[in-house]
Amino acid sequence: MSAVSSKLAERFNKIREQVDVAEMYAADGAPMSAMQNLVDAIATIHGIIEPSPDQNRQPMPLERLVETVEGALHRRKSEEIAAVPWVAEAIGLHEPAIRALGEVAALAEQQYRAALVEWIGRDWTCLCVVSCAEDPATACSLSGRRHVHPAIPGQPGVYGPCPVHLDAPGDL
């Protein structure tokens, strides 16, 4: 018997065992355990029909790989999933994309932290509006240029220069 046919025979034996165990669980009144063993048998059958990707084939799309691993996490521990050879191989094929996503995430985190630091350090005594161009209903003739709309106390609807941002003209 060749090595390939013995591996295939091992897989068929594994499927038979998984189905037998599922039948025992069902007979003992444990439908969830029975179902889990049937799902495992289906996964083994699927592995025979669609073998793991190799270097000459297109890798499984990253989205599908992530969905597959997330789905497996409902039944298995991370260590068990990582022990499956095709999972490690599929992740390895996507390693450059995964590394790039990690770099993008790290950059986004740095930018987020910088924005937080800027927000914390902002002078909150000034409540003027920097630009009104975002709201067409309140846009003025200065829209598009840096300007402010600080209200003049006691004169509703009248705006003057900002006492904090001296470089920005008021909407007078």
PDB file of C-alpha atoms in Angstrom:
ATOM      1  CA  MET A   1       0.000   0.000   0.000  1.00  0.00           C
ATOM      2  CA  SER A   2       1.409   3.412  -0.965  1.00  0.00           C
ATOM      3  CA  ALA A   3       1.834   6.301   1.446  1.00  0.00           C
ATOM      4  CA  VAL A   4      -0.933   8.294  -0.272  1.00  0.00           C
ATOM      5  CA  SER A   5      -3.493   5.470  -0.106  1.00  0.00           C
ATOM      6  CA  SER A   6      -2.600   4.737   3.542  1.00  0.00           C
ATOM      7  CA  LYS A   7      -3.172   8.413   4.414  1.00  0.00           C
ATOM      8  CA  LEU A   8      -6.499   8.298   2.628  1.00  0.00           C
ATOM      9  CA  ALA A   9      -7.442   5.106   4.472  1.00  0.00           C
ATOM     10  CA  GLU A  10      -6.564   6.838   7.764  1.00  0.00           C
ATOM     11  CA  ARG A  11      -8.861   9.710   6.865  1.00  0.00           C
ATOM     12  CA  PHE A  12     -11.743   7.345   6.027  1.00  0.00           C
ATOM     13  CA  ASN A  13     -11.181   5.510   9.327  1.00  0.00           C
ATOM     14  CA  LYS A  14     -11.281   8.862  11.133  1.00  0.00           C
ATOM     15  CA  ILE A  15     -14.599   9.695   9.453  1.00  0.00           C
ATOM     16  CA  ARG A  16     -16.050   6.304  10.487  1.00  0.00           C
ATOM     17  CA  GLU A  17     -14.896   6.880  14.091  1.00  0.00           C
ATOM     18  CA  GLN A  18     -16.389  10.369  14.194  1.00  0.00           C
ATOM     19  CA  VAL A  19     -19.739   9.099  12.877  1.00  0.00           C
ATOM     20  CA  ASP A  20     -19.689   6.145  15.330  1.00  0.00           C
ATOM     21  CA  VAL A  21     -19.001   8.481  18.255  1.00  0.00           C
ATOM     22  CA  ALA A  22     -21.804  10.776  17.038  1.00  0.00           C
ATOM     23  CA  GLU A  23     -24.180   7.800  17.018  1.00  0.00           C
ATOM     24  CA  MET A  24     -23.162   6.865  20.575  1.00  0.00           C
ATOM     25  CA  TYR A  25     -23.729  10.428  21.793  1.00  0.00           C
ATOM     26  CA  ALA A  26     -27.127  10.526  20.068  1.00  0.00           C
ATOM     27  CA  ALA A  27     -28.119   7.202  21.658  1.00  0.00           C
ATOM     28  CA  ASP A  28     -27.018   8.525  25.080  1.00  0.00           C
ATOM     29  CA  GLY A  29     -29.183  11.626  24.689  1.00  0.00           C
ATOM     30  CA  ALA A  30     -26.362  14.110  24.009  1.00  0.00           C
ATOM     31  CA  PRO A  31     -27.449  15.745  20.719  1.00  0.00           C
ATOM     32  CA  MET A  32     -24.983  18.656  20.896  1.00  0.00           C
ATOM     33  CA  SER A  33     -21.975  16.333  21.239  1.00  0.00           C
ATOM     34  CA  ALA A  34     -23.388  14.129  18.482  1.00  0.00           C
ATOM     35  CA  MET A  35     -23.770  17.185  16.237  1.00  0.00           C
ATOM     36  CA  GLN A  36     -20.216  18.345  16.962  1.00  0.00           C
ATOM     37  CA  ASN A  37     -18.805  14.961  15.949  1.00  0.00           C
ATOM     38  CA  LEU A  38     -20.861  15.015  12.745  1.00  0.00           C
ATOM     39  CA  VAL A  39     -19.541  18.522  11.990  1.00  0.00           C
ATOM     40  CA  ASP A  40     -15.999  17.210  12.558  1.00  0.00           C
ATOM     41  CA  ALA A  41     -16.728  14.314  10.184  1.00  0.00           C
ATOM     42  CA  ILE A  42     -17.996  16.764   7.580  1.00  0.00           C
ATOM     43  CA  ALA A  43     -14.812  18.825   7.976  1.00  0.00           C
ATOM     44  CA  THR A  44     -12.716  15.689   7.459  1.00  0.00           C
ATOM     45  CA  ILE A  45     -14.710  14.794   4.336  1.00  0.00           C
ATOM     46  CA  HIS A  46     -14.333  18.360   3.104  1.00  0.00           C
ATOM     47  CA  GLY A  47     -10.560  18.053   3.649  1.00  0.00           C
ATOM     48  CA  ILE A  48     -10.485  15.002   1.362  1.00  0.00           C
ATOM     49  CA  ILE A  49     -12.599  16.624  -1.351  1.00  0.00           C
ATOM     50  CA  GLU A  50     -10.845  20.009  -1.193  1.00  0.00           C
ATOM     51  CA  PRO A  51      -7.274  19.415  -0.104  1.00  0.00           C
ATOM     52  CA  SER A  52      -5.302  22.167   1.562  1.00  0.00           C
ATOM     53  CA  PRO A  53      -3.898  24.867  -0.684  1.00  0.00           C
ATOM     54  CA  ASP A  54      -0.354  24.356  -1.878  1.00  0.00           C
ATOM     55  CA  GLN A  55       2.167  26.773  -3.331  1.00  0.00           C
ATOM     56  CA  ASN A  56       0.921  26.181  -6.907  1.00  0.00           C
ATOM     57  CA  ARG A  57      -2.712  27.021  -6.105  1.00  0.00           C
ATOM     58  CA  GLN A  58      -4.308  30.318  -5.257  1.00  0.00           C
ATOM     59  CA  PRO A  59      -4.576  30.721  -1.492  1.00  0.00           C
ATOM     60  CA  MET A  60      -7.973  30.695   0.187  1.00  0.00           C
ATOM     61  CA  PRO A  61      -9.258  34.296   0.247  1.00  0.00           C
ATOM     62  CA  LEU A  62      -8.230  35.973   3.500  1.00  0.00           C
ATOM     63  CA  GLU A  63     -11.849  36.780   4.387  1.00  0.00           C
ATOM     64  CA  ARG A  64     -12.829  33.119   4.020  1.00  0.00           C
ATOM     65  CA  LEU A  65      -9.798  32.004   6.040  1.00  0.00           C
ATOM     66  CA  VAL A  66     -10.720  34.403   8.845  1.00  0.00           C
ATOM     67  CA  GLU A  67     -14.368  33.228   8.774  1.00  0.00           C
ATOM     68  CA  THR A  68     -13.234  29.584   8.866  1.00  0.00           C
ATOM     69  CA  VAL A  69     -10.939  30.143  11.838  1.00  0.00           C
ATOM     70  CA  GLU A  70     -13.548  32.234  13.683  1.00  0.00           C
ATOM     71  CA  GLY A  71     -16.126  29.498  13.073  1.00  0.00           C
ATOM     72  CA  ALA A  72     -13.732  26.845  14.373  1.00  0.00           C
ATOM     73  CA  LEU A  73     -13.179  28.896  17.548  1.00  0.00           C
ATOM     74  CA  HIS A  74     -16.752  28.061  18.558  1.00  0.00           C
ATOM     75  CA  ARG A  75     -15.801  24.368  18.814  1.00  0.00           C
ATOM     76  CA  ARG A  76     -12.038  24.289  19.291  1.00  0.00           C
ATOM     77  CA  LYS A  77      -9.289  26.043  21.215  1.00  0.00           C
ATOM     78  CA  SER A  78      -6.832  28.283  19.391  1.00  0.00           C
ATOM     79  CA  GLU A  79      -4.034  25.759  19.972  1.00  0.00           C
ATOM     80  CA  GLU A  80      -6.079  22.986  18.341  1.00  0.00           C
ATOM     81  CA  ILE A  81      -6.808  25.137  15.302  1.00  0.00           C
ATOM     82  CA  ALA A  82      -3.153  26.144  14.995  1.00  0.00           C
ATOM     83  CA  ALA A  83      -2.181  22.443  15.033  1.00  0.00           C
ATOM     84  CA  VAL A  84      -4.125  21.795  11.800  1.00  0.00           C
ATOM     85  CA  PRO A  85      -1.438  21.768   9.065  1.00  0.00           C
ATOM     86  CA  TRP A  86      -3.502  23.403   6.307  1.00  0.00           C
ATOM     87  CA  VAL A  87      -4.475  26.281   8.629  1.00  0.00           C
ATOM     88  CA  ALA A  88      -0.831  27.120   9.297  1.00  0.00           C
ATOM     89  CA  GLU A  89      -0.086  26.756   5.585  1.00  0.00           C
ATOM     90  CA  ALA A  90      -3.008  29.017   4.555  1.00  0.00           C
ATOM     91  CA  ILE A  91      -2.032  31.649   7.116  1.00  0.00           C
ATOM     92  CA  GLY A  92       1.568  31.440   5.867  1.00  0.00           C
ATOM     93  CA  LEU A  93       0.395  32.149   2.315  1.00  0.00           C
ATOM     94  CA  HIS A  94      -1.343  35.298   3.581  1.00  0.00           C
ATOM     95  CA  GLU A  95       1.505  36.322   5.894  1.00  0.00           C
ATOM     96  CA  PRO A  96       2.594  39.377   3.822  1.00  0.00           C
ATOM     97  CA  ALA A  97      -1.000  40.684   3.705  1.00  0.00           C
ATOM     98  CA  ILE A  98      -1.484  39.971   7.408  1.00  0.00           C
ATOM     99  CA  ARG A  99       1.779  41.784   8.223  1.00  0.00           C
ATOM    100  CA  ALA A 100       0.652  44.750   6.090  1.00  0.00           C
ATOM    101  CA  LEU A 101      -2.703  44.833   7.907  1.00  0.00           C
ATOM    102  CA  GLY A 102      -0.817  44.804  11.203  1.00  0.00           C
ATOM    103  CA  GLU A 103       1.290  47.757  10.059  1.00  0.00           C
ATOM    104  CA  VAL A 104      -1.830  49.679   8.993  1.00  0.00           C
ATOM    105  CA  ALA A 105      -3.429  48.918  12.368  1.00  0.00           C
ATOM    106  CA  ALA A 106      -0.286  50.101  14.204  1.00  0.00           C
ATOM    107  CA  LEU A 107      -0.233  53.335  12.168  1.00  0.00           C
ATOM    108  CA  ALA A 108      -3.938  53.913  12.855  1.00  0.00           C
ATOM    109  CA  GLU A 109      -3.312  53.372  16.568  1.00  0.00           C
ATOM    110  CA  GLN A 110      -0.447  55.919  16.516  1.00  0.00           C
ATOM    111  CA  GLN A 111      -2.639  58.464  14.721  1.00  0.00           C
ATOM    112  CA  TYR A 112      -5.469  57.815  17.160  1.00  0.00           C
ATOM    113  CA  ARG A 113      -3.149  58.335  20.143  1.00  0.00           C
ATOM    114  CA  ALA A 114      -1.816  61.559  18.592  1.00  0.00           C
ATOM    115  CA  ALA A 115      -5.396  62.778  18.081  1.00  0.00           C
ATOM    116  CA  LEU A 116      -6.183  61.945  21.715  1.00  0.00           C
ATOM    117  CA  VAL A 117      -3.125  63.854  22.926  1.00  0.00           C
ATOM    118  CA  GLU A 118      -4.112  66.839  20.744  1.00  0.00           C
ATOM    119  CA  TRP A 119      -7.687  66.690  22.070  1.00  0.00           C
ATOM    120  CA  ILE A 120      -6.520  66.508  25.688  1.00  0.00           C
ATOM    121  CA  GLY A 121      -4.152  69.443  25.154  1.00  0.00           C
ATOM    122  CA  ARG A 122      -6.701  71.599  23.291  1.00  0.00           C
ATOM    123  CA  ASP A 123      -7.674  74.963  24.743  1.00  0.00           C
ATOM    124  CA  TRP A 124     -11.323  74.384  25.606  1.00  0.00           C
ATOM    125  CA  THR A 125     -11.954  77.977  26.741  1.00  0.00           C
ATOM    126  CA  CYS A 126     -12.669  78.960  23.142  1.00  0.00           C
ATOM    127  CA  LEU A 127     -16.004  77.709  21.854  1.00  0.00           C
ATOM    128  CA  CYS A 128     -15.875  79.367  18.464  1.00  0.00           C
ATOM    129  CA  VAL A 129     -16.698  77.530  15.241  1.00  0.00           C
ATOM    130  CA  VAL A 130     -13.644  77.177  13.013  1.00  0.00           C
ATOM    131  CA  SER A 131     -15.492  76.605   9.733  1.00  0.00           C
ATOM    132  CA  CYS A 132     -19.140  76.934   8.797  1.00  0.00           C
ATOM    133  CA  ALA A 133     -18.746  75.509   5.277  1.00  0.00           C
ATOM    134  CA  GLU A 134     -19.815  72.052   6.490  1.00  0.00           C
ATOM    135  CA  ASP A 135     -23.382  73.232   7.149  1.00  0.00           C
ATOM    136  CA  PRO A 136     -24.875  75.026   4.116  1.00  0.00           C
ATOM    137  CA  ALA A 137     -27.673  76.486   6.252  1.00  0.00           C
ATOM    138  CA  THR A 138     -25.190  78.472   8.352  1.00  0.00           C
ATOM    139  CA  ALA A 139     -22.495  79.071   5.726  1.00  0.00           C
ATOM    140  CA  CYS A 140     -21.314  82.640   5.351  1.00  0.00           C
ATOM    141  CA  SER A 141     -19.271  84.671   2.871  1.00  0.00           C
ATOM    142  CA  LEU A 142     -16.043  83.517   4.553  1.00  0.00           C
ATOM    143  CA  SER A 143     -16.790  79.781   4.104  1.00  0.00           C
ATOM    144  CA  GLY A 144     -13.776  77.887   2.906  1.00  0.00           C
ATOM    145  CA  ARG A 145     -11.347  80.206   4.746  1.00  0.00           C
ATOM    146  CA  ARG A 146     -10.331  79.796   8.365  1.00  0.00           C
ATOM    147  CA  HIS A 147     -12.595  82.071  10.342  1.00  0.00           C
ATOM    148  CA  VAL A 148     -14.647  82.045  13.525  1.00  0.00           C
ATOM    149  CA  HIS A 149     -18.188  82.715  14.679  1.00  0.00           C
ATOM    150  CA  PRO A 150     -17.891  83.604  18.348  1.00  0.00           C
ATOM    151  CA  ALA A 151     -21.131  85.081  19.619  1.00  0.00           C
ATOM    152  CA  ILE A 152     -20.955  88.573  21.111  1.00  0.00           C
ATOM    153  CA  PRO A 153     -22.478  88.391  24.606  1.00  0.00           C
ATOM    154  CA  GLY A 154     -25.792  90.230  24.866  1.00  0.00           C
ATOM    155  CA  GLN A 155     -26.176  90.491  21.065  1.00  0.00           C
ATOM    156  CA  PRO A 156     -27.784  87.292  19.750  1.00  0.00           C
ATOM    157  CA  GLY A 157     -26.959  86.501  16.127  1.00  0.00           C
ATOM    158  CA  VAL A 158     -24.066  88.996  16.054  1.00  0.00           C
ATOM    159  CA  TYR A 159     -20.575  87.536  15.737  1.00  0.00           C
ATOM    160  CA  GLY A 160     -17.222  89.179  16.304  1.00  0.00           C
ATOM    161  CA  PRO A 161     -13.542  88.249  16.283  1.00  0.00           C
ATOM    162  CA  CYS A 162     -12.405  85.376  18.482  1.00  0.00           C
ATOM    163  CA  PRO A 163     -10.406  86.554  21.494  1.00  0.00           C
ATOM    164  CA  VAL A 164      -8.388  83.300  21.457  1.00  0.00           C
ATOM    165  CA  HIS A 165      -7.751  82.877  17.716  1.00  0.00           C
ATOM    166  CA  LEU A 166      -6.529  86.381  16.858  1.00  0.00           C
ATOM    167  CA  ASP A 167      -5.327  85.223  13.414  1.00  0.00           C
ATOM    168  CA  ALA A 168      -8.850  84.220  12.316  1.00  0.00           C
ATOM    169  CA  PRO A 169     -11.262  86.961  11.186  1.00  0.00           C
ATOM    170  CA  GLY A 170     -14.699  87.052  12.748  1.00  0.00           C
ATOM    171  CA  ASP A 171     -17.884  86.973  10.744  1.00  0.00           C
ATOM    172  CA  LEU A 172     -18.729  90.628  11.074  1.00  0.00           C
TER     173      LEU A 172
END
